[in-house]
């Protein structure tokens, strides 16, 4: 399954492909990008949106790093 891009100025949002969930590309650098659930917003200082640079332009590396961050966030 591939991915599609939504284009903004300097920002590519990887669209709704399950394997690319929570990934955002800004000027070629991939980020983990996710909303904090409303129920957790008061206790999570990153609310309303988690943005974390994965410091890579390699999609495979970004997916692996995203999986680690996603697992940790899901355990909250």
mmCIF file of the C-alpha atoms, coordinates in Angstrom:
data_MODEL
# 
_entry.id   MODEL 
# 
loop_
_atom_site.group_PDB 
_atom_site.id 
_atom_site.type_symbol 
_atom_site.label_atom_id 
_atom_site.label_alt_id 
_atom_site.label_comp_id 
_atom_site.label_asym_id 
_atom_site.label_entity_id 
_atom_site.label_seq_id 
_atom_site.pdbx_PDB_ins_code 
_atom_site.Cartn_x 
_atom_site.Cartn_y 
_atom_site.Cartn_z 
_atom_site.occupancy 
_atom_site.B_iso_or_equiv 
_atom_site.pdbx_formal_charge 
_atom_site.auth_seq_id 
_atom_site.auth_comp_id 
_atom_site.auth_asym_id 
_atom_site.auth_atom_id 
_atom_site.pdbx_PDB_model_num 
ATOM 1  C CA . UNK A 1 1  ? 0.000  0.000  0.000  1.00 0.00 ? 1  UNK A CA 1 
ATOM 2  C CA . UNK A 1 2  ? 1.452  3.355  -0.979 1.00 0.00 ? 2  UNK A CA 1 
ATOM 3  C CA . UNK A 1 3  ? 0.861  6.806  0.378  1.00 0.00 ? 3  UNK A CA 1 
ATOM 4  C CA . UNK A 1 4  ? -0.551 10.003 -0.993 1.00 0.00 ? 4  UNK A CA 1 
ATOM 5  C CA . UNK A 1 5  ? 0.431  13.530 -0.112 1.00 0.00 ? 5  UNK A CA 1 
ATOM 6  C CA . UNK A 1 6  ? -1.672 16.518 0.806  1.00 0.00 ? 6  UNK A CA 1 
ATOM 7  C CA . UNK A 1 7  ? 0.230  19.652 -0.185 1.00 0.00 ? 7  UNK A CA 1 
ATOM 8  C CA . UNK A 1 8  ? 0.588  22.864 1.784  1.00 0.00 ? 8  UNK A CA 1 
ATOM 9  C CA . UNK A 1 9  ? 3.430  25.360 1.512  1.00 0.00 ? 9  UNK A CA 1 
ATOM 10 C CA . UNK A 1 10 ? 6.492  23.316 2.498  1.00 0.00 ? 10 UNK A CA 1 
ATOM 11 C CA . UNK A 1 11 ? 4.348  20.677 4.205  1.00 0.00 ? 11 UNK A CA 1 
ATOM 12 C CA . UNK A 1 12 ? 3.299  17.268 2.927  1.00 0.00 ? 12 UNK A CA 1 
ATOM 13 C CA . UNK A 1 13 ? 0.727  15.414 4.986  1.00 0.00 ? 13 UNK A CA 1 
ATOM 14 C CA . UNK A 1 14 ? 0.809  11.676 4.418  1.00 0.00 ? 14 UNK A CA 1 
ATOM 15 C CA . UNK A 1 15 ? -2.862 10.854 3.889  1.00 0.00 ? 15 UNK A CA 1 
ATOM 16 C CA . UNK A 1 16 ? -4.892 8.103  5.542  1.00 0.00 ? 16 UNK A CA 1 
ATOM 17 C CA . UNK A 1 17 ? -2.685 5.205  4.521  1.00 0.00 ? 17 UNK A CA 1 
ATOM 18 C CA . UNK A 1 18 ? -2.558 3.031  7.632  1.00 0.00 ? 18 UNK A CA 1 
ATOM 19 C CA . UNK A 1 19 ? 1.170  2.419  7.255  1.00 0.00 ? 19 UNK A CA 1 
ATOM 20 C CA . UNK A 1 20 ? 1.797  6.182  7.191  1.00 0.00 ? 20 UNK A CA 1 
ATOM 21 C CA . UNK A 1 21 ? -0.539 7.207  10.018 1.00 0.00 ? 21 UNK A CA 1 
ATOM 22 C CA . UNK A 1 22 ? 0.669  10.110 12.152 1.00 0.00 ? 22 UNK A CA 1 
ATOM 23 C CA . UNK A 1 23 ? 3.448  11.085 9.698  1.00 0.00 ? 23 UNK A CA 1 
ATOM 24 C CA . UNK A 1 24 ? 3.927  14.601 8.360  1.00 0.00 ? 24 UNK A CA 1 
ATOM 25 C CA . UNK A 1 25 ? 6.668  15.829 6.038  1.00 0.00 ? 25 UNK A CA 1 
ATOM 26 C CA . UNK A 1 26 ? 7.900  19.413 6.435  1.00 0.00 ? 26 UNK A CA 1 
ATOM 27 C CA . UNK A 1 27 ? 10.508 20.552 3.935  1.00 0.00 ? 27 UNK A CA 1 
ATOM 28 C CA . UNK A 1 28 ? 11.603 16.928 3.460  1.00 0.00 ? 28 UNK A CA 1 
ATOM 29 C CA . UNK A 1 29 ? 11.915 16.057 7.181  1.00 0.00 ? 29 UNK A CA 1 
ATOM 30 C CA . UNK A 1 30 ? 9.383  13.600 8.592  1.00 0.00 ? 30 UNK A CA 1 
ATOM 31 C CA . UNK A 1 31 ? 7.519  14.299 11.833 1.00 0.00 ? 31 UNK A CA 1 
ATOM 32 C CA . UNK A 1 32 ? 5.328  12.269 14.180 1.00 0.00 ? 32 UNK A CA 1 
ATOM 33 C CA . UNK A 1 33 ? 2.125  14.344 14.304 1.00 0.00 ? 33 UNK A CA 1 
ATOM 34 C CA . UNK A 1 34 ? -0.905 13.336 16.328 1.00 0.00 ? 34 UNK A CA 1 
ATOM 35 C CA . UNK A 1 35 ? -3.802 14.920 18.235 1.00 0.00 ? 35 UNK A CA 1 
ATOM 36 C CA . UNK A 1 36 ? -3.982 14.399 21.980 1.00 0.00 ? 36 UNK A CA 1 
ATOM 37 C CA . UNK A 1 37 ? -7.385 12.937 22.965 1.00 0.00 ? 37 UNK A CA 1 
ATOM 38 C CA . UNK A 1 38 ? -9.588 15.489 24.745 1.00 0.00 ? 38 UNK A CA 1 
ATOM 39 C CA . UNK A 1 39 ? -9.810 13.227 27.798 1.00 0.00 ? 39 UNK A CA 1 
ATOM 40 C CA . UNK A 1 40 ? -6.023 13.452 28.213 1.00 0.00 ? 40 UNK A CA 1 
ATOM 41 C CA . UNK A 1 41 ? -5.466 17.063 27.141 1.00 0.00 ? 41 UNK A CA 1 
ATOM 42 C CA . UNK A 1 42 ? -5.402 18.405 30.707 1.00 0.00 ? 42 UNK A CA 1 
ATOM 43 C CA . UNK A 1 43 ? -2.697 15.967 31.832 1.00 0.00 ? 43 UNK A CA 1 
ATOM 44 C CA . UNK A 1 44 ? -0.614 15.869 28.633 1.00 0.00 ? 44 UNK A CA 1 
ATOM 45 C CA . UNK A 1 45 ? 1.513  18.995 28.225 1.00 0.00 ? 45 UNK A CA 1 
ATOM 46 C CA . UNK A 1 46 ? 1.858  18.357 24.491 1.00 0.00 ? 46 UNK A CA 1 
ATOM 47 C CA . UNK A 1 47 ? -1.856 19.011 23.869 1.00 0.00 ? 47 UNK A CA 1 
ATOM 48 C CA . UNK A 1 48 ? -3.598 19.722 21.599 1.00 0.00 ? 48 UNK A CA 1 
ATOM 49 C CA . UNK A 1 49 ? -1.168 18.259 19.017 1.00 0.00 ? 49 UNK A CA 1 
ATOM 50 C CA . UNK A 1 50 ? 1.954  16.160 19.461 1.00 0.00 ? 50 UNK A CA 1 
ATOM 51 C CA . UNK A 1 51 ? 4.678  17.187 17.006 1.00 0.00 ? 51 UNK A CA 1 
ATOM 52 C CA . UNK A 1 52 ? 8.014  15.406 17.155 1.00 0.00 ? 52 UNK A CA 1 
ATOM 53 C CA . UNK A 1 53 ? 10.741 15.600 14.506 1.00 0.00 ? 53 UNK A CA 1 
ATOM 54 C CA . UNK A 1 54 ? 11.941 12.168 13.433 1.00 0.00 ? 54 UNK A CA 1 
ATOM 55 C CA . UNK A 1 55 ? 15.032 13.868 11.948 1.00 0.00 ? 55 UNK A CA 1 
ATOM 56 C CA . UNK A 1 56 ? 14.951 11.788 8.799  1.00 0.00 ? 56 UNK A CA 1 
ATOM 57 C CA . UNK A 1 57 ? 13.673 11.936 5.249  1.00 0.00 ? 57 UNK A CA 1 
ATOM 58 C CA . UNK A 1 58 ? 13.678 8.132  4.985  1.00 0.00 ? 58 UNK A CA 1 
ATOM 59 C CA . UNK A 1 59 ? 10.096 6.864  5.128  1.00 0.00 ? 59 UNK A CA 1 
ATOM 60 C CA . UNK A 1 60 ? 11.074 3.372  6.371  1.00 0.00 ? 60 UNK A CA 1 
ATOM 61 C CA . UNK A 1 61 ? 13.113 4.828  9.265  1.00 0.00 ? 61 UNK A CA 1 
ATOM 62 C CA . UNK A 1 62 ? 10.309 7.282  10.067 1.00 0.00 ? 62 UNK A CA 1 
ATOM 63 C CA . UNK A 1 63 ? 7.757  4.468  10.201 1.00 0.00 ? 63 UNK A CA 1 
ATOM 64 C CA . UNK A 1 64 ? 9.934  2.500  12.644 1.00 0.00 ? 64 UNK A CA 1 
ATOM 65 C CA . UNK A 1 65 ? 10.409 5.552  14.892 1.00 0.00 ? 65 UNK A CA 1 
ATOM 66 C CA . UNK A 1 66 ? 6.697  6.383  14.649 1.00 0.00 ? 66 UNK A CA 1 
ATOM 67 C CA . UNK A 1 67 ? 5.806  2.858  15.787 1.00 0.00 ? 67 UNK A CA 1 
ATOM 68 C CA . UNK A 1 68 ? 7.852  3.303  18.987 1.00 0.00 ? 68 UNK A CA 1 
ATOM 69 C CA . UNK A 1 69 ? 6.288  6.708  19.736 1.00 0.00 ? 69 UNK A CA 1 
ATOM 70 C CA . UNK A 1 70 ? 2.781  5.497  18.884 1.00 0.00 ? 70 UNK A CA 1 
ATOM 71 C CA . UNK A 1 71 ? 3.106  2.482  21.181 1.00 0.00 ? 71 UNK A CA 1 
ATOM 72 C CA . UNK A 1 72 ? 4.214  4.711  24.077 1.00 0.00 ? 72 UNK A CA 1 
ATOM 73 C CA . UNK A 1 73 ? 1.371  7.178  23.473 1.00 0.00 ? 73 UNK A CA 1 
ATOM 74 C CA . UNK A 1 74 ? -1.206 4.396  23.228 1.00 0.00 ? 74 UNK A CA 1 
ATOM 75 C CA . UNK A 1 75 ? -0.149 3.093  26.656 1.00 0.00 ? 75 UNK A CA 1 
ATOM 76 C CA . UNK A 1 76 ? -1.298 6.365  28.237 1.00 0.00 ? 76 UNK A CA 1 
# 
